[in-house]
XYZ file of C-alpha atoms in Angstrom:
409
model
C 139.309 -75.213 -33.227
C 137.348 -73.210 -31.046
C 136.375 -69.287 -31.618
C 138.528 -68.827 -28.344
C 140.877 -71.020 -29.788
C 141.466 -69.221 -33.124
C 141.235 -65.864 -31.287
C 144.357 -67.565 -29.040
C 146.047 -68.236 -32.276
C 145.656 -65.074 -33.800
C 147.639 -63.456 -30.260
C 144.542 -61.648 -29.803
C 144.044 -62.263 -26.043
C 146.433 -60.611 -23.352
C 144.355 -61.297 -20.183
C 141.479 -63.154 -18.990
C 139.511 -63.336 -15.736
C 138.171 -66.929 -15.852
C 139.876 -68.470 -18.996
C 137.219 -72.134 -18.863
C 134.177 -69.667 -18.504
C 134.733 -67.226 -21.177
C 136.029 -69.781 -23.178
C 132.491 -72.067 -22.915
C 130.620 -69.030 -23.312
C 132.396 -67.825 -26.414
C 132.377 -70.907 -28.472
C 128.855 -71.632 -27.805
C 127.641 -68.430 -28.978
C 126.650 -66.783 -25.382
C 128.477 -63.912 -24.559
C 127.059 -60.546 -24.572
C 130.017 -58.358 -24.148
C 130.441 -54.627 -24.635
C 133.729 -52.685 -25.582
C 133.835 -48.745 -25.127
C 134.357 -46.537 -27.218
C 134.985 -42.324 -25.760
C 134.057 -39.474 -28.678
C 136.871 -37.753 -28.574
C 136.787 -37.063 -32.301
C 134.289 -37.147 -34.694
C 135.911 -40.222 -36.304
C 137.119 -44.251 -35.406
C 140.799 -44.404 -36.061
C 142.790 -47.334 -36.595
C 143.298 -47.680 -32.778
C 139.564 -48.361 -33.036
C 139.861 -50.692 -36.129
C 141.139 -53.642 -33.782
C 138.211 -53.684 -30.843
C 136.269 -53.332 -34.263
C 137.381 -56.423 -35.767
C 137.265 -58.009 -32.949
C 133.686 -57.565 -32.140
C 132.304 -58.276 -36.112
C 134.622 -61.665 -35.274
C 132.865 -62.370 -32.220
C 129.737 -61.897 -33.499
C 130.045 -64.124 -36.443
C 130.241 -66.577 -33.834
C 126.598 -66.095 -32.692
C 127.507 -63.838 -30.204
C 126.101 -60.690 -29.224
C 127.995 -57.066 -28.763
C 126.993 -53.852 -27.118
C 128.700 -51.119 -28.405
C 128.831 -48.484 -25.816
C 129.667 -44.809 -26.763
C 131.039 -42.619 -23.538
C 129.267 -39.570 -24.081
C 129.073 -39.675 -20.417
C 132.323 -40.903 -19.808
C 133.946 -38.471 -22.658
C 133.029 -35.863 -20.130
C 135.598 -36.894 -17.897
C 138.398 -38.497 -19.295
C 140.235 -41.398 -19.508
C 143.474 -41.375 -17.818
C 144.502 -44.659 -19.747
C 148.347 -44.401 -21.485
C 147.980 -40.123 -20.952
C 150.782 -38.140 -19.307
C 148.399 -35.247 -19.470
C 144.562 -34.294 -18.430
C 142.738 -34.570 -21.698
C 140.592 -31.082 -23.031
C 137.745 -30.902 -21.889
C 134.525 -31.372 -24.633
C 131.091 -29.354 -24.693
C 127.845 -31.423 -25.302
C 127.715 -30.948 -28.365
C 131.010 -31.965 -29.838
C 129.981 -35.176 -27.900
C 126.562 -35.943 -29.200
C 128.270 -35.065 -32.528
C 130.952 -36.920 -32.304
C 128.819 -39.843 -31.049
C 126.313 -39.446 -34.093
C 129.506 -40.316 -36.573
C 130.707 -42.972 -34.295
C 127.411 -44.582 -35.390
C 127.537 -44.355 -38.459
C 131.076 -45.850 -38.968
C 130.620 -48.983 -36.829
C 127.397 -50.540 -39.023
C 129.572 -50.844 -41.729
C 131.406 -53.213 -38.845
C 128.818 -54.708 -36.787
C 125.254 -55.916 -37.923
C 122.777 -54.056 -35.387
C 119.398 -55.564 -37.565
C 116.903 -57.700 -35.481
C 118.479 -56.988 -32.004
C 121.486 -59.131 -33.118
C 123.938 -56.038 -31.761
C 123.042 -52.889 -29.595
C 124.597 -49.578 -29.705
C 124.032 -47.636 -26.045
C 125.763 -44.371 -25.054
C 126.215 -44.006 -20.783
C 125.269 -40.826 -21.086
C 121.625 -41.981 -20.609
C 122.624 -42.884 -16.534
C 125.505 -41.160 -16.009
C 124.574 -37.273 -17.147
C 121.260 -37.954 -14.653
C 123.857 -40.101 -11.824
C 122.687 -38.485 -8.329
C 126.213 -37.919 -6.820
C 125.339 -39.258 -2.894
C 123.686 -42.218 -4.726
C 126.964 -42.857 -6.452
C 129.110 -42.854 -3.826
C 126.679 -45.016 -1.305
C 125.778 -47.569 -4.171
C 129.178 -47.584 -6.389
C 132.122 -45.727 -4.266
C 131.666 -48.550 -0.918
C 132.850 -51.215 -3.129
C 136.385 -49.701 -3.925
C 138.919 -48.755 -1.577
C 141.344 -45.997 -2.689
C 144.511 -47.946 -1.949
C 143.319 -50.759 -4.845
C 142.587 -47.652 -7.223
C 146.347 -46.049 -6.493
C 147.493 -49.003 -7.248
C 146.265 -49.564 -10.731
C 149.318 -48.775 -13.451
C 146.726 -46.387 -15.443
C 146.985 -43.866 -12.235
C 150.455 -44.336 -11.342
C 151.580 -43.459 -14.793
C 149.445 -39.734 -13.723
C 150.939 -39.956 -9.749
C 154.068 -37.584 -9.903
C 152.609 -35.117 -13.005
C 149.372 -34.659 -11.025
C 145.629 -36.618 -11.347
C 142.513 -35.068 -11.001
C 139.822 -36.026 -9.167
C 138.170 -35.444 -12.148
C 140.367 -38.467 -13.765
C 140.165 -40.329 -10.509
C 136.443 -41.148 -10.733
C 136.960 -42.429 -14.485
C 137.509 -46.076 -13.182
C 134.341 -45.743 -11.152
C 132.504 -44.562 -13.933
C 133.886 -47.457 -16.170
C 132.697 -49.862 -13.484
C 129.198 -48.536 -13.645
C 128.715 -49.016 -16.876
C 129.214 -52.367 -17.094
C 127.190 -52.966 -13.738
C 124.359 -51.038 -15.513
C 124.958 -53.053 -18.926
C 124.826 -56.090 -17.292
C 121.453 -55.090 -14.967
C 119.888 -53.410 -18.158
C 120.611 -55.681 -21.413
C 122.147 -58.997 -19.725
C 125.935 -58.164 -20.595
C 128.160 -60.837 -19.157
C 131.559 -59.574 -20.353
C 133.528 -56.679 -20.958
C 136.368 -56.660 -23.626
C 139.104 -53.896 -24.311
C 143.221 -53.192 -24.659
C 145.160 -54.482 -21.964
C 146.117 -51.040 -21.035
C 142.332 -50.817 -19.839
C 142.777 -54.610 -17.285
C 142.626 -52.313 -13.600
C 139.118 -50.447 -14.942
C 137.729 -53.603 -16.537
C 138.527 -55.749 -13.078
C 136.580 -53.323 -10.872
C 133.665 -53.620 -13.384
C 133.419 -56.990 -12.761
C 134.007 -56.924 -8.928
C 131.242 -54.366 -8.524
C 128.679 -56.817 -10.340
C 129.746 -59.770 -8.925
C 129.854 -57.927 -4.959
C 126.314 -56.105 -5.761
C 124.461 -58.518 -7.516
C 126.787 -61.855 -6.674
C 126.308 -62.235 -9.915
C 129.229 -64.010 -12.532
C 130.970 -61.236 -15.095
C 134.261 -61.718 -17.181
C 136.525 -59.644 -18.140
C 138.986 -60.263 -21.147
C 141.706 -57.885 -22.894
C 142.612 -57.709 -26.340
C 146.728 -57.376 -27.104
C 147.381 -53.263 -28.014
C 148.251 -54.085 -31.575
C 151.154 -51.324 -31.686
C 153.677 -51.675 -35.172
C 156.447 -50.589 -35.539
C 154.973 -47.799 -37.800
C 151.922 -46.878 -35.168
C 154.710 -46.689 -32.502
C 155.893 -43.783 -34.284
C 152.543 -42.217 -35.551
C 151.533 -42.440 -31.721
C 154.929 -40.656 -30.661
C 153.771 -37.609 -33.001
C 149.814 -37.564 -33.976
C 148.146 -40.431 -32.019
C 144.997 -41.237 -34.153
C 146.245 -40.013 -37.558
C 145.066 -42.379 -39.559
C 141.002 -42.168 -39.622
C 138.512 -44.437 -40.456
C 136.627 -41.635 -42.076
C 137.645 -41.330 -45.757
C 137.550 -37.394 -45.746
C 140.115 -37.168 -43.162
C 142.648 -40.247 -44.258
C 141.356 -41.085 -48.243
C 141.356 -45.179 -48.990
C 144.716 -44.824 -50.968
C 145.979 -43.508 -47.503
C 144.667 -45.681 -45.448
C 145.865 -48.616 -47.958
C 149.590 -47.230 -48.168
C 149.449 -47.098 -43.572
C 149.115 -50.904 -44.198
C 151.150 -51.509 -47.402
C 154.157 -50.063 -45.438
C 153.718 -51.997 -42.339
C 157.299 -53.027 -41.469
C 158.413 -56.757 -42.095
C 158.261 -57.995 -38.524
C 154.424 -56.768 -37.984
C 152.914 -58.352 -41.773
C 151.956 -61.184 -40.438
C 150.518 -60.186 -36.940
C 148.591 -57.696 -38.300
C 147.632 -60.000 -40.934
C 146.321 -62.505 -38.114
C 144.851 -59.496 -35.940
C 142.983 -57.208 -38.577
C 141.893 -59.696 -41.296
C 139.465 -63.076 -41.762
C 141.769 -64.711 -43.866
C 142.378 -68.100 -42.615
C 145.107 -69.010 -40.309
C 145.928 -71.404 -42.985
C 145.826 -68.658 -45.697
C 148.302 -66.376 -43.225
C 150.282 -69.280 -42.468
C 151.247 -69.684 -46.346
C 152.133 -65.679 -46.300
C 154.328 -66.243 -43.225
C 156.405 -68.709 -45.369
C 157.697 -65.380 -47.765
C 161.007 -63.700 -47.038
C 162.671 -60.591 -48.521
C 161.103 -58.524 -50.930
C 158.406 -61.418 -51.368
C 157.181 -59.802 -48.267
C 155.598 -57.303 -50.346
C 152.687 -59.938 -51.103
C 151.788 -60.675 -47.921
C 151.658 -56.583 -47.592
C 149.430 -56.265 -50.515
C 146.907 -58.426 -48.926
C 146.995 -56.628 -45.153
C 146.302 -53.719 -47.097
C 143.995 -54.721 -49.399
C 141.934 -56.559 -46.849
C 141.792 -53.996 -44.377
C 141.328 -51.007 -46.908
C 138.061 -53.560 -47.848
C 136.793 -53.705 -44.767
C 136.977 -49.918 -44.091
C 136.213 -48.736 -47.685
C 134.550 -51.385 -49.189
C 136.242 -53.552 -52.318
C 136.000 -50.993 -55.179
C 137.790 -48.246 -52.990
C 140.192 -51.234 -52.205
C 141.124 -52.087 -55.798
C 141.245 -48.304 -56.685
C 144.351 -47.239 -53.911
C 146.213 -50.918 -55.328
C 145.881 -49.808 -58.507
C 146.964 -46.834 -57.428
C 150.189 -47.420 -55.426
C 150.770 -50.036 -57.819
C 150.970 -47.354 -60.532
C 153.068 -45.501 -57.793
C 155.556 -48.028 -57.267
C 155.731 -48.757 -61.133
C 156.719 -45.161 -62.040
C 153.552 -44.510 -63.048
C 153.441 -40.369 -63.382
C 149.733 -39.813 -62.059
C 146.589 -41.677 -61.402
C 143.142 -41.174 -60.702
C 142.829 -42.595 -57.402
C 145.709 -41.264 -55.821
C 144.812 -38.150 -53.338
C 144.035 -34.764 -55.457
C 145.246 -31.100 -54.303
C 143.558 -28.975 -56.296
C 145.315 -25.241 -56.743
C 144.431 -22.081 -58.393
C 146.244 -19.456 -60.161
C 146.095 -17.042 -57.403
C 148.440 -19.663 -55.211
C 150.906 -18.596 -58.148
C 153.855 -16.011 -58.094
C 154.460 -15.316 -61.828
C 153.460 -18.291 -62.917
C 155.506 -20.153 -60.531
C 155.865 -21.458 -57.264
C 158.539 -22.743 -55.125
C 159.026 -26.480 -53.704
C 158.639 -25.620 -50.322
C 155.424 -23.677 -50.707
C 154.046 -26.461 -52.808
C 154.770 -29.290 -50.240
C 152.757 -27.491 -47.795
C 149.925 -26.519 -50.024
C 149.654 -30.112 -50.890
C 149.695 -31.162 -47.451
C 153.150 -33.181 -47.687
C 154.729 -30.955 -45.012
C 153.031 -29.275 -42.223
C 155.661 -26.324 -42.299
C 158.233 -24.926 -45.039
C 160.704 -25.858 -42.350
C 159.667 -29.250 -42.596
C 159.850 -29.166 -46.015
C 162.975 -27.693 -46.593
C 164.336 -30.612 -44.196
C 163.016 -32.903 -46.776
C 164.121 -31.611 -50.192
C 167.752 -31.023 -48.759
C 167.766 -34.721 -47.431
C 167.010 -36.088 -50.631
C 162.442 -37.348 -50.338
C 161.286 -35.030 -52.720
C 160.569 -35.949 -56.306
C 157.620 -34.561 -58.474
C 157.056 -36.719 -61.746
C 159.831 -38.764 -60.897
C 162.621 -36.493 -60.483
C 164.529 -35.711 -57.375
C 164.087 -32.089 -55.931
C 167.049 -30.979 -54.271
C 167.084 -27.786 -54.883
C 165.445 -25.463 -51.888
C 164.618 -22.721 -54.476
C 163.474 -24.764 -57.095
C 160.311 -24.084 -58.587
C 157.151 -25.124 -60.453
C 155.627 -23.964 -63.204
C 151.864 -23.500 -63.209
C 151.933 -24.279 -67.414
C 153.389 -27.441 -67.085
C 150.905 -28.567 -64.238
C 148.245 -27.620 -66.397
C 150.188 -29.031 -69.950
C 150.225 -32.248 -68.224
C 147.184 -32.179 -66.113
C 148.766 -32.502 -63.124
C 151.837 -33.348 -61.341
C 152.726 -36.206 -59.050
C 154.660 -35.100 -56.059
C 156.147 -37.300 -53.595
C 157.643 -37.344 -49.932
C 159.629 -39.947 -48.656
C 158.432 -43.354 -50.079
C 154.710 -43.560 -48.359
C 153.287 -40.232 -48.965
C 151.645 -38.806 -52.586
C 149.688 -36.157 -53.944
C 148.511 -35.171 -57.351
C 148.576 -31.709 -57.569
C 146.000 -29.831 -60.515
C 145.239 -26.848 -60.991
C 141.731 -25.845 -61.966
């Protein structure tokens, strides 16, 4: 099998441009493709994890990826799956957030000895001359063809900037300035992204008459990410100080029983033969198969020590364990004390179970509240600051996927 092949098999590809070309230049090691990525935040999330995986995959194969970071691009904003005009960003929240973006993708991708290249289009776009853009660029797109792409339609009736409007243009660019400048030959990214990555390749191939590709990776959505991007798209951070390993391990270890083994196929380098004898569980042996999604992809992210810490952890979690060292730690003082005490709902939010004491409340009263074990039902029950400290610490848990140790020093 192929490495288009087993990227086939894993459901990984949505849509190609010119299925026998990518696929010859894919197994034999010669693609140079680039997949963007805009700074939006100062961290990957998991929606990043995926084009990630994807790209260490591809270049295992002998082939060779251009990251490129928009801090040109990130200017604008990418209409792409938004009901809304996205905030604009100052300069340096972009250079910033470009600087961690770095960072987190060489623990992905091996940039040593030119075998990868990391480029941010904010070296030609910030400097673009506008009538040279629209001579050069703009004659090669007609503004029926860009109405008619499903990322601007979705905008249509709530209103799209022109501001937006020039994003697929600018997309475009980029790879025709890629391809002139390092010898890119294809472009890779969600399928939500197929109208932007088409007029890429149609502005290389009608300026230079010159062969690109174009190929889309399937949006890996579960049934728990559906929800997470309902409510706080992008929660779940590849940066450990914003979503901590044990975190990140318990996204995956909860994945629901009809994503396991996509995700498994998707996000890890297990061997289809491997995921093939996970796919064979049913029931609660499901679990298994859920222990290794997480564990693998908390390894890849963390590294294998800050894997085996969070599955010791839940582990200890799941086996009534009443604390443990690698769960996440909210440390409190005295002063968050009344009397020596403090109520449930105050300590939810301090620990950062609940973002409100409305929220909270919700939660005790409907039953996902327990600290050390026991059930909190009780809106004005309290804690007692002595027994956090006579037991050094407290375990307090929401609903069945989120934990906190609470201390008090």
């Amino acid at each position: 099998m192929g490495l288009y092949e087993e990227l086939q098999a894993r459901g990984l590809i949505a849509q190609v441009t010119d299925e026998d070309e990518i696929r010859e230049l894919i197994n034999n090691g010669k693609a140079t493709f680039y997949i963007g990525f805009d700074p939006t935040a100062d961290s990957l999330h998991i929606g990043h994890f995926m084009a990630l995986c994807l790209m260490k995959r591809l270049q295992m194969g002998g082939n060779k990826p251009i990251a490129l970071v928009g801090g040109g691009t990130g200017m604008i904003g990418d209409p792409t799956g938004r009901t809304d005009m996205r905030q604009m960003m100052t300069k340096e929240t972009i250079d910033h957030n470009c600087e961690c973006f770095k960072k987190q993708m060489s623990s992905f991708i091996d940039f040593s000895e030119g075998k990868a290249l990391m480029v941010n289009n904010a070296d030609w776009l910030l400097d673009l001359n506008y009538i040279e853009l629209l001579r050069d660029v703009g004659s090669h797109f007609t503004v029926n063809r860009m109405l008619a792409a499903e990322c601007y339609k979705q905008r249509w009736e709530k209103g799209l900037s022109f501001l937006e409007f020039n994003y697929m243009i600018m997309q475009s660019y980029d790879f025709y300035r890629l391809y002139q400048d390092y010898g890119c030959n294809m472009q890779f990214g969600g399928d939500d992204q197929w109208s932007n990555m088409l007029g890429g390749t149609e502005l290389i191939r009608r300026k230079l008459g010159k062969d690109a590709y174009a190929m889309t990776i399937t949006l890996l959505l579960t049934s728990e990410g559906k929800k997470m991007g309902k409510t706080a798209k992008g929660a779940v951070w590849l940066d450990p100080n914003k979503t901590t390993p044990f975190e990140f391990y318990q996204y995956w270890r909860n994945t629901g029983d009809a994503d396991v083994i996509k995700c498994l196929k998707m996000l890890t380098f297990l061997s289809l033969e491997e995921i093939a004898e996970l796919e064979k569980l049913e029931g609660a042996e499901l679990n298994r198969a859920k222990e290794v999604l997480a564990f693998e992809t908390t390894k890849m992210v963390h590294g294998e020590e800050e894997a085996i810490k969070a599955q010791n952890a839940a582990r200890s979690l799941f086996g009534g364990g009443a604390s443990d060292a690698n769960v996440p730690t909210v440390t409190l003082s005295d002063a968050d004390f009344n009397n020596g005490e403090l109520n449930i709902l105050d300590l939810l939010v301090k620990a950062g179970l609940a973002p409100s004491k409305s929220e909270a409340r919700r939660n005790v009263q409907q039953g996902g509240v327990s600290v050390d074990g026991e059930k909190v039902t009780d809106v004005s029950a309290a804690v007692k600051a002595d027994d956090i400290k006579a037991k050094d610490g407290v375990m307090v848990r929401r609903g069945k996927k989120a934990y906190r140790k609470v201390v008090i020093d």
